[in-house]
mmCIF file of C-alpha atoms in Angstrom:
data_model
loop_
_atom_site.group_PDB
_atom_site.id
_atom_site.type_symbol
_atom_site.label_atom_id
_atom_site.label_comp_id
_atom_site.label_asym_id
_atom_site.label_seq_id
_atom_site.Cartn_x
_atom_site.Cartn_y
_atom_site.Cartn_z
ATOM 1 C CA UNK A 2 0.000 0.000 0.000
ATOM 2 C CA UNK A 3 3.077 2.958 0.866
ATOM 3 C CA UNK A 4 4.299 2.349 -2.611
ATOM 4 C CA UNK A 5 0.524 3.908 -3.897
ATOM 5 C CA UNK A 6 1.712 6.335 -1.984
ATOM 6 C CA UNK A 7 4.762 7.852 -4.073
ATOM 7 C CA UNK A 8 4.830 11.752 -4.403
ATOM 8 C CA UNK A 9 2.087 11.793 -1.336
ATOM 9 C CA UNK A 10 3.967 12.159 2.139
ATOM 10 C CA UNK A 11 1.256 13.671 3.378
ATOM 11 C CA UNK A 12 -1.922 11.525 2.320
ATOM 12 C CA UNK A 13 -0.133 8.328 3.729
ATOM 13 C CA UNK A 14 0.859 10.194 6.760
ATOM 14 C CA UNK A 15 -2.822 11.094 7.172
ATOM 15 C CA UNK A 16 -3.946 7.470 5.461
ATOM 16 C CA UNK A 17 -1.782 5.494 8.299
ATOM 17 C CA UNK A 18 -2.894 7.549 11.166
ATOM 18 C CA UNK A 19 -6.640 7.667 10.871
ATOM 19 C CA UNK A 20 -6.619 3.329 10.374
ATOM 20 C CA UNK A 21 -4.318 2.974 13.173
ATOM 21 C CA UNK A 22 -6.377 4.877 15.736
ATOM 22 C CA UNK A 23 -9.788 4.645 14.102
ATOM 23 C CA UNK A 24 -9.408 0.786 14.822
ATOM 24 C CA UNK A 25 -7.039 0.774 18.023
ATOM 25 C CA UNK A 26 -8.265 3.460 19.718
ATOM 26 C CA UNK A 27 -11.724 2.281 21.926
ATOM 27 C CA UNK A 28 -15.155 3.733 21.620
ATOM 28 C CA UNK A 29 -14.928 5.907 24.317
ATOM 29 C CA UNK A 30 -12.016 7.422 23.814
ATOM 30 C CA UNK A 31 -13.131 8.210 20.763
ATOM 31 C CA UNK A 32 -16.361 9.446 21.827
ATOM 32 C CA UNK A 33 -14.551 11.791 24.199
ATOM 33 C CA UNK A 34 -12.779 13.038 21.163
ATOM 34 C CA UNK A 35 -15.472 14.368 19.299
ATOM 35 C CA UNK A 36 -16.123 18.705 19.386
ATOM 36 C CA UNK A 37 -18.246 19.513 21.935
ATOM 37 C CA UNK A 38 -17.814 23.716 21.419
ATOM 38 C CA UNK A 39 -19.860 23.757 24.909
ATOM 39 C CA UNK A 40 -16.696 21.968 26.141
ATOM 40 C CA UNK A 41 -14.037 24.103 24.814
ATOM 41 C CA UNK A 42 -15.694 26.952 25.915
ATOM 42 C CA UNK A 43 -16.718 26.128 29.389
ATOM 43 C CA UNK A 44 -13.769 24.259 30.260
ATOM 44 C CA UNK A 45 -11.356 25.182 28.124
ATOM 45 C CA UNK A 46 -11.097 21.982 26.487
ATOM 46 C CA UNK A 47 -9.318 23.970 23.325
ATOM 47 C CA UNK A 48 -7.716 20.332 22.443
ATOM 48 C CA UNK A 49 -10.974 19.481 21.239
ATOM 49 C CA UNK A 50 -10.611 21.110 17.956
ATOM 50 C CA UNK A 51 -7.755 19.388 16.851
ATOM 51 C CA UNK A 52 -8.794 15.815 18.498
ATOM 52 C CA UNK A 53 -11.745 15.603 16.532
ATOM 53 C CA UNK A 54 -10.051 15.183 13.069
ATOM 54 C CA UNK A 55 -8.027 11.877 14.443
ATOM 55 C CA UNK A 56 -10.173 8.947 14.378
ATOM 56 C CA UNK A 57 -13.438 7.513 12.710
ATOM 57 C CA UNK A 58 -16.029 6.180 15.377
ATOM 58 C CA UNK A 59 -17.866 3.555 13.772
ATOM 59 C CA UNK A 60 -16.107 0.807 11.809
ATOM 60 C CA UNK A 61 -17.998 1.878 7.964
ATOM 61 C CA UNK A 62 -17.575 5.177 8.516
ATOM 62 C CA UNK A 63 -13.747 4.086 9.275
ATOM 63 C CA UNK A 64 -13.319 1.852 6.224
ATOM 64 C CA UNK A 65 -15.439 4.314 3.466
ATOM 65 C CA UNK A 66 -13.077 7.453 4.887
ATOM 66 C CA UNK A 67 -9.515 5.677 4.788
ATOM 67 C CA UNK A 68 -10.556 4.650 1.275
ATOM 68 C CA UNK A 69 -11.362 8.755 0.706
ATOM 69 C CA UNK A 70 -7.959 9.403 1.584
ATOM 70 C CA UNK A 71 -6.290 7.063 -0.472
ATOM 71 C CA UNK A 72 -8.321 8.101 -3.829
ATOM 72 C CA UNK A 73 -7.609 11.753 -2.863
ATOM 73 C CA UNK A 74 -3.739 10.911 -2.487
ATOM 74 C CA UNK A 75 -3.794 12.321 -6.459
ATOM 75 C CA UNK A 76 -4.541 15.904 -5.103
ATOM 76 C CA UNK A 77 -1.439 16.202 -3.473
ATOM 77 C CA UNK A 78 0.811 14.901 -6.648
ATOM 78 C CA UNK A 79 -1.166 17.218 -8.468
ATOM 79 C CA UNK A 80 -0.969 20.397 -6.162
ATOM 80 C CA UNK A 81 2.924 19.917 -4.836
ATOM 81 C CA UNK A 82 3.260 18.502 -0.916
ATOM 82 C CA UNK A 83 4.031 22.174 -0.371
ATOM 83 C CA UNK A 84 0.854 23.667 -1.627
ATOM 84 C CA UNK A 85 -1.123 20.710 -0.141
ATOM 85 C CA UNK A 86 0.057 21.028 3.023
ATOM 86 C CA UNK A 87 -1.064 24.594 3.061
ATOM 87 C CA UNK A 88 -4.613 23.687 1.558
ATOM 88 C CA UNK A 89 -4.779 21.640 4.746
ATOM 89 C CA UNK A 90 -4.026 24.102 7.322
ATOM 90 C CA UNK A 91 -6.093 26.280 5.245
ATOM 91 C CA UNK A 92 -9.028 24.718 4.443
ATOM 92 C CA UNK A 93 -8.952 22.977 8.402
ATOM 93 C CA UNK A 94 -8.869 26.710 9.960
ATOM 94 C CA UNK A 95 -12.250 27.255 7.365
ATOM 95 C CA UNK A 96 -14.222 24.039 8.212
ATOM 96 C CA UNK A 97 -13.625 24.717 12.098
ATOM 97 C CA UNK A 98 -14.931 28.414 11.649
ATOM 98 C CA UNK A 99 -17.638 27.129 9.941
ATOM 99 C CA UNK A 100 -18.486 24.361 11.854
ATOM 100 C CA UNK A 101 -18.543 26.345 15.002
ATOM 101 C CA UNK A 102 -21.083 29.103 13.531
ATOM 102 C CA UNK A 103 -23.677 26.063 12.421
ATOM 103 C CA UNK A 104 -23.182 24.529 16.040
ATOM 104 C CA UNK A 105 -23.490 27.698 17.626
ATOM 105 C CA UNK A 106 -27.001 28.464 15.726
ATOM 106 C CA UNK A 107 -28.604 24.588 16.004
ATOM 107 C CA UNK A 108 -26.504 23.450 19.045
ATOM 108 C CA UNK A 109 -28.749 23.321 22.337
ATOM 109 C CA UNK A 110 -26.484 24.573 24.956
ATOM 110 C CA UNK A 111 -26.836 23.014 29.071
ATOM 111 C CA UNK A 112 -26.794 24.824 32.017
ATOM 112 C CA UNK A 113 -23.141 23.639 32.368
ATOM 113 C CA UNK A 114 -21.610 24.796 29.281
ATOM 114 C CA UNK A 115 -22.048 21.006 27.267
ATOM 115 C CA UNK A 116 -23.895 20.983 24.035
ATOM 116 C CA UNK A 117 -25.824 18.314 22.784
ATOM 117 C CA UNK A 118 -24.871 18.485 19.729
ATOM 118 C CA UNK A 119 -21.324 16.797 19.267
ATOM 119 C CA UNK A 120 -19.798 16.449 15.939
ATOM 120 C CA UNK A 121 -19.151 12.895 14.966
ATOM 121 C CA UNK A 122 -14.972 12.615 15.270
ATOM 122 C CA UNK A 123 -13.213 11.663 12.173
ATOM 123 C CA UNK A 124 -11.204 13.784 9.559
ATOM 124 C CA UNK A 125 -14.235 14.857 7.741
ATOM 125 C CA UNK A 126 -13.157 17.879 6.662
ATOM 126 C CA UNK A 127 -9.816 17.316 5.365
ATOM 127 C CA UNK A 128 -11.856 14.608 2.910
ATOM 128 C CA UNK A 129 -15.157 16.896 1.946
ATOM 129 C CA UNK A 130 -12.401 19.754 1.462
ATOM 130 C CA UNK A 131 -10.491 18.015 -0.849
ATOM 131 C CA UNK A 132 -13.939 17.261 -2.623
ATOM 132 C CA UNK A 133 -13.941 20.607 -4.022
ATOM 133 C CA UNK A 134 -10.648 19.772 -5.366
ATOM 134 C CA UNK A 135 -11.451 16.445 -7.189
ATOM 135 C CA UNK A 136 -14.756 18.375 -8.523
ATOM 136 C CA UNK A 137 -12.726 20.728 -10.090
ATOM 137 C CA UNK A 138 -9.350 19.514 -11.069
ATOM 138 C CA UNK A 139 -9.648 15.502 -11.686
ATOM 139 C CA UNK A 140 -10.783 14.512 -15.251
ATOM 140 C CA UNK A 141 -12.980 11.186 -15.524
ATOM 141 C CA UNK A 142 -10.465 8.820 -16.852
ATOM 142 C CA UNK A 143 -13.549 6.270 -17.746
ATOM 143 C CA UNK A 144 -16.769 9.045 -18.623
ATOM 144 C CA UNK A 145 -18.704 5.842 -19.806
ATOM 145 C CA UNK A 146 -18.130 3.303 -16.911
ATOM 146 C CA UNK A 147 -20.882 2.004 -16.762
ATOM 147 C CA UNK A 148 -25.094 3.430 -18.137
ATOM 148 C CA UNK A 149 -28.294 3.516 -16.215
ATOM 149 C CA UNK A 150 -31.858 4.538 -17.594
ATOM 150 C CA UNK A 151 -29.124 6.286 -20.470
ATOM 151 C CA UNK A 152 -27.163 8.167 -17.913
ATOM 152 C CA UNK A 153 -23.594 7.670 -18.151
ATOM 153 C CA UNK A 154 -21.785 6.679 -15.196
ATOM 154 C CA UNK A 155 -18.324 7.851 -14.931
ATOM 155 C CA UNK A 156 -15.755 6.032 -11.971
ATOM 156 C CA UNK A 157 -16.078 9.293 -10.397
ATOM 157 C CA UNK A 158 -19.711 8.854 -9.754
ATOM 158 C CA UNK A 159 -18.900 5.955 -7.579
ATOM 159 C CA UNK A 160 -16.690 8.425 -5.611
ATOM 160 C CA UNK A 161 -19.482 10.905 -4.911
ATOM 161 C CA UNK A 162 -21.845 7.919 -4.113
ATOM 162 C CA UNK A 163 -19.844 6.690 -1.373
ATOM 163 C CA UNK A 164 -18.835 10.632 -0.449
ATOM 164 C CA UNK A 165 -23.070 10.951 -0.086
ATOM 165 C CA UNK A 166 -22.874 8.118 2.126
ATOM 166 C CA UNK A 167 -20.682 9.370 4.618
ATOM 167 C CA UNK A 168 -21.677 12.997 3.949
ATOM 168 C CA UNK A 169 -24.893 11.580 5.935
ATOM 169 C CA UNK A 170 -24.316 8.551 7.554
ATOM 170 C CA UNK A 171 -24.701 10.369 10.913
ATOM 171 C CA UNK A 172 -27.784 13.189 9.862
ATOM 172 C CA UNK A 173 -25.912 16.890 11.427
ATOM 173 C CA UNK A 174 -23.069 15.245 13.034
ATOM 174 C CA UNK A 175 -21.540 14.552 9.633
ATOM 175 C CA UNK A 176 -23.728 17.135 7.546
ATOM 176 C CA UNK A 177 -22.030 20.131 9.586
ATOM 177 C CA UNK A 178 -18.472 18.529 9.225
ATOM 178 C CA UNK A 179 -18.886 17.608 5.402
ATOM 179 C CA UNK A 180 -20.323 20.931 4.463
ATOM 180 C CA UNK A 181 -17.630 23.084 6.469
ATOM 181 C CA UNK A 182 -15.036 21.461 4.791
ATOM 182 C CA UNK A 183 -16.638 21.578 1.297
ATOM 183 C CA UNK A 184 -17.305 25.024 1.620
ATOM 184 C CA UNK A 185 -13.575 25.184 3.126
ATOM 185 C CA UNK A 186 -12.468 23.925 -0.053
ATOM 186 C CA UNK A 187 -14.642 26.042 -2.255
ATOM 187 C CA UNK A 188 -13.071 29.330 -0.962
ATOM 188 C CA UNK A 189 -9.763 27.384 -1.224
ATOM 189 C CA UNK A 190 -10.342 27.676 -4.878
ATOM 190 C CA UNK A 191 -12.282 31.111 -5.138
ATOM 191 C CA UNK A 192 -10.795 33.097 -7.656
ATOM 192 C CA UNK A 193 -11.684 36.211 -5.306
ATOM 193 C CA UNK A 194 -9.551 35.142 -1.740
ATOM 194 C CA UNK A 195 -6.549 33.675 -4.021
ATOM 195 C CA UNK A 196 -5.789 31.438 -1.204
ATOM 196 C CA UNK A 197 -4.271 29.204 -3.931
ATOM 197 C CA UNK A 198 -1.359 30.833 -4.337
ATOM 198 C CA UNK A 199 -0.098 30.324 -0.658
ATOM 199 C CA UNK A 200 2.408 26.938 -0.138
ATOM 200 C CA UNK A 201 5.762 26.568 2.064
ATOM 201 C CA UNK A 202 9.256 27.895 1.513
ATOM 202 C CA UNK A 203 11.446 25.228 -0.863
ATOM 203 C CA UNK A 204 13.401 24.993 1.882
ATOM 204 C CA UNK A 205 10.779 22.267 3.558
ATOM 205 C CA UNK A 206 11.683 19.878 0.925
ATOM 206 C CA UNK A 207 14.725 18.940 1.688
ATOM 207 C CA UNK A 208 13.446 18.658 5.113
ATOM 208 C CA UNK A 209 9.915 17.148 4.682
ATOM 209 C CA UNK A 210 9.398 16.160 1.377
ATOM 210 C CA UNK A 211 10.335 14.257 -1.668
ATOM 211 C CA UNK A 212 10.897 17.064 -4.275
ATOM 212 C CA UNK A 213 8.517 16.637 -7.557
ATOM 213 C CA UNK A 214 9.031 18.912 -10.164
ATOM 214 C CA UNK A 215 5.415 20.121 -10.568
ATOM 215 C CA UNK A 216 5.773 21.098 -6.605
ATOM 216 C CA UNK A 217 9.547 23.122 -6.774
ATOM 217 C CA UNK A 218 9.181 24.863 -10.975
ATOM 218 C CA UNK A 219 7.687 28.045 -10.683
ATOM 219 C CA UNK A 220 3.926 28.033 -11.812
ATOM 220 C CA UNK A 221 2.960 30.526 -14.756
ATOM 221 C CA UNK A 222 -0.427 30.675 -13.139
ATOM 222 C CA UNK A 223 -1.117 30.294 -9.466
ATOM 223 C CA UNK A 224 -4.252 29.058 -10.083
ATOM 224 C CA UNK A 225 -4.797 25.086 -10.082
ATOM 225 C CA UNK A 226 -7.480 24.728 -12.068
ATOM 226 C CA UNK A 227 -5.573 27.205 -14.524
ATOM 227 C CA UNK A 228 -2.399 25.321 -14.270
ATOM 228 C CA UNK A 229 -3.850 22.234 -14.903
ATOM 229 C CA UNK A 230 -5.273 23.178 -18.095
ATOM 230 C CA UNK A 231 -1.969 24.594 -19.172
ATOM 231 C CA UNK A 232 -0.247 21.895 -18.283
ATOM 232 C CA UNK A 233 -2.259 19.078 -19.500
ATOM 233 C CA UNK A 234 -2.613 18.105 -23.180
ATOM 234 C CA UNK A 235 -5.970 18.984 -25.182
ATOM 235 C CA UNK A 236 -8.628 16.002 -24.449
ATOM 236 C CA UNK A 237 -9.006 13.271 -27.040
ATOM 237 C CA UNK A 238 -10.436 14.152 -30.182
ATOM 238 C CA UNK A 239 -14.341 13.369 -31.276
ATOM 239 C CA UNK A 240 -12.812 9.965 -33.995
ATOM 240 C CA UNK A 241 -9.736 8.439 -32.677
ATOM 241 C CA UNK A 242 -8.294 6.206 -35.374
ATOM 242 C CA UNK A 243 -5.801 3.514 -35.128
ATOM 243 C CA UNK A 244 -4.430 1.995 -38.011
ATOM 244 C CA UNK A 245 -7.600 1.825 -40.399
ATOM 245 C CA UNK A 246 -10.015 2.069 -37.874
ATOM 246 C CA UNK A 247 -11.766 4.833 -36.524
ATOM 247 C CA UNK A 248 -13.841 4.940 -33.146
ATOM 248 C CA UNK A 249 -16.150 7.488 -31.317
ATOM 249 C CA UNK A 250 -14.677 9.157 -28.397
ATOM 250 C CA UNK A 251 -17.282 7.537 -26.290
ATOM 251 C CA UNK A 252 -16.444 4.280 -27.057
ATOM 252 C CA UNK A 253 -14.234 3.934 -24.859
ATOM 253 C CA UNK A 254 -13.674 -0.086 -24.844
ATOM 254 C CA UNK A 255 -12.795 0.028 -28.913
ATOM 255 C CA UNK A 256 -10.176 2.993 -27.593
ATOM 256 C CA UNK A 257 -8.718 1.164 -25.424
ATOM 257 C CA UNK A 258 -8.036 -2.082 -27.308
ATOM 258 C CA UNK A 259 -6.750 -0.207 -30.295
ATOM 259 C CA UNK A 260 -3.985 1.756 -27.998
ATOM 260 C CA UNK A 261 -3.188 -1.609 -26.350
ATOM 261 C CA UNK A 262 -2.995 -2.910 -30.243
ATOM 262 C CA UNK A 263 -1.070 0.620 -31.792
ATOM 263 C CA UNK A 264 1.076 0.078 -28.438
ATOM 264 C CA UNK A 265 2.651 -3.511 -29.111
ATOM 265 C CA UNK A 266 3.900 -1.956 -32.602
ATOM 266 C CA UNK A 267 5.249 1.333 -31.914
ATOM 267 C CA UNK A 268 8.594 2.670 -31.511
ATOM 268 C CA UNK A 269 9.775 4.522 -28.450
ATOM 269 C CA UNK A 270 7.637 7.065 -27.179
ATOM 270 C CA UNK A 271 8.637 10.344 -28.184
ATOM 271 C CA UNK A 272 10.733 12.618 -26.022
ATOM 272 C CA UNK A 273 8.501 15.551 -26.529
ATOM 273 C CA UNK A 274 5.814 13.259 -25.034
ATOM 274 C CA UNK A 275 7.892 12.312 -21.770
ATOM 275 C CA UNK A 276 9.246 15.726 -21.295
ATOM 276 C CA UNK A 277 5.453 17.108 -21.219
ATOM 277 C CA UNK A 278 4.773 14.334 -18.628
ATOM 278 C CA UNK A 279 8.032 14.932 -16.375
ATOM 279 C CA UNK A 280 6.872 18.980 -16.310
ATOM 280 C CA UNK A 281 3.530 17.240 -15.283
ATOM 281 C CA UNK A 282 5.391 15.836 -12.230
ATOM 282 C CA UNK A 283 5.772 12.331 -12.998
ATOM 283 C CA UNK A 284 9.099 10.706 -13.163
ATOM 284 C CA UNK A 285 10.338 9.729 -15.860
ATOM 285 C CA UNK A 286 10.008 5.916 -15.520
ATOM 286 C CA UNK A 287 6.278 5.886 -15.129
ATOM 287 C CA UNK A 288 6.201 8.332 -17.626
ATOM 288 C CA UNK A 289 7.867 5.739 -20.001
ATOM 289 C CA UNK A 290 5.891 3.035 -19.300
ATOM 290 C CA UNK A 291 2.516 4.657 -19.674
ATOM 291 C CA UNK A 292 3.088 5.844 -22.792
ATOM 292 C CA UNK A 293 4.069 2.386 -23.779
ATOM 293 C CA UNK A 294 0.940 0.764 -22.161
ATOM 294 C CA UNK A 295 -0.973 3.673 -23.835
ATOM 295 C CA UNK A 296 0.366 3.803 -27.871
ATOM 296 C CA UNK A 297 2.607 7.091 -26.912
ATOM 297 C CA UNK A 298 -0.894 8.870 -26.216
ATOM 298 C CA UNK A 299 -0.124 11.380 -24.377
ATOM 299 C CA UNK A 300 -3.703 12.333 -22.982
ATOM 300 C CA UNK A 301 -4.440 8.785 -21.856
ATOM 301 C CA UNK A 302 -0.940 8.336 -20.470
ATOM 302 C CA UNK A 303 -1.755 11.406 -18.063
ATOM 303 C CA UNK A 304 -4.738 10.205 -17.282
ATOM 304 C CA UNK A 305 -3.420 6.659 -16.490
ATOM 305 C CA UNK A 306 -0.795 8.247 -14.230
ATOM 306 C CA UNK A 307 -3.180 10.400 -12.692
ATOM 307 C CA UNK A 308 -5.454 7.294 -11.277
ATOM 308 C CA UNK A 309 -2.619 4.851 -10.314
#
């Protein structure tokens, strides 16, 4: 599993962490650990805020967040450990604002300072923050995965499916949390605030991170969704042919067996091609051997590297 992990210190940091104490840790303690504002206030409980974010309660919640983290591990190749690790501290201070204001409007406060309404404990909104980023910046590498009733279902509707599930497996103890943080990482992103274009000194590289080249070149536009588009190649075109074939975009099973096909009998893939993917951040070896699997396309090699 820590090799899925390459180019993501911090997503296995957070990845290991939440399984180890989500299942170690007992119910109590982890009941004690969820943010009670009452709490903090009263008795100056101020841990509270960070405590909250450490551990899942109940074992599905548990098992459908850890496997959050791990598809969400392809924000943080994408954005640069540097940047990500400032969307977290960014997008955390957000949620816990916001989060605060919604308990302090439905919460029903005690005579001795408790609230009754707790939020459920579990890093919530580190994963519905990062939603905002997989909305905007992850391309469907499969649009047609599947079709119901003539709606297309892409692999990123399963993600939102289970994201709805935990969004409200617990009715406001999760609805608060998951909103916050969504929200969180919609102001992240808002053209207006620019909080985008904060991230770390280099210098916490050498100490902290693996450098990746998208993380440590200068960007020509802060902006990630901007970025993106800059730096990846135009989509697939409406007829892809292959030899003397041509296929739909959409049909994405004849696509794939002609690039596996076009693969086996092509030369090298170009060095134009693997340069684009290096700037990209990918090393150079993976960038290799996707363009191999993938014909020396360089859209579908992206998108291949993206989702491993």
């Amino acid at each position: 599993m820590a090799s899925g992990f390459e180019g993501a210190p911090l997503s296995r940091v957070l990845f290991v962490s939440t399984t180890l104490q989500s299942f170690m840790l007992s119910a109590s303690m982890k009941r004690n650990m969820g943010l009670d504002l009452g709490r903090v206030l009263a008795h100056g409980e101020v841990w509270r805020l960070f405590s909250h974010q450490l551990a899942f309660l109940d074992f599905g919640e548990a098992l459908n967040g850890i496997v959050h983290i791990y598809w969400f591990r392809v924000l943080e190749r994408m954005l640069g450990s540097r940047r990500f690790s400032c969307f977290l501290a960014i997008t955390w201070t957000l949620s816990v604002s916001l989060a605060t204001g919604a308990i302090v409007l439905l919460g029903d406060r005690r005579e001795d300072g408790a609230t009754y309404l707790r939020l459920m404990p579990g890093p919530y909104f580190f994963i519905f923050s990062m939603y905002s980023l997989y909305f905007s910046l992850v391309p469907p590498t499969r649009p047609r995965l599947a079709g119901i009733f003539g709606i297309n279902i892409s692999e990123k509707s399963l993600v939102y499916l289970a994201g709805t599930q935990l969004f409200f497996s617990s009715g406001l103890r999760t609805v608060i949390p998951g909103l916050s943080g969504f929200l969180a990482g919609a102001a992240y992103l808002s053209d207006a605030l620019k909080l985008y274009t904060w991230t770390l000194p280099k210098w916490f590289d050498r100490w902290f991170f693996k450098p990746r080249r998208l993380d440590s070149t200068p960007m020509r536009n802060e902006n990630p969704r901007e970025e993106l588009r800059e730096r990846t190649p135009p989509a697939v075109a409406t007829r892809v042919t292959r030899g003397d074939a041509t296929f739909l975009n959409d049909d994405q099973a004849a696509i794939d067996a002609a690039m596996t096909a076009h693969a086996m009998a092509s030369a090298e893939p170009s060095p134009d091609n693997i340069e684009s993917l290096i700037a990209m951040g990918f090393d150079r070896d993976r960038s290799i051997e996707a363009l191999r699997a993938t014909g020396d396309n360089i859209e579908h090699a992206a998108n291949r590297l993206l989702s491993s």
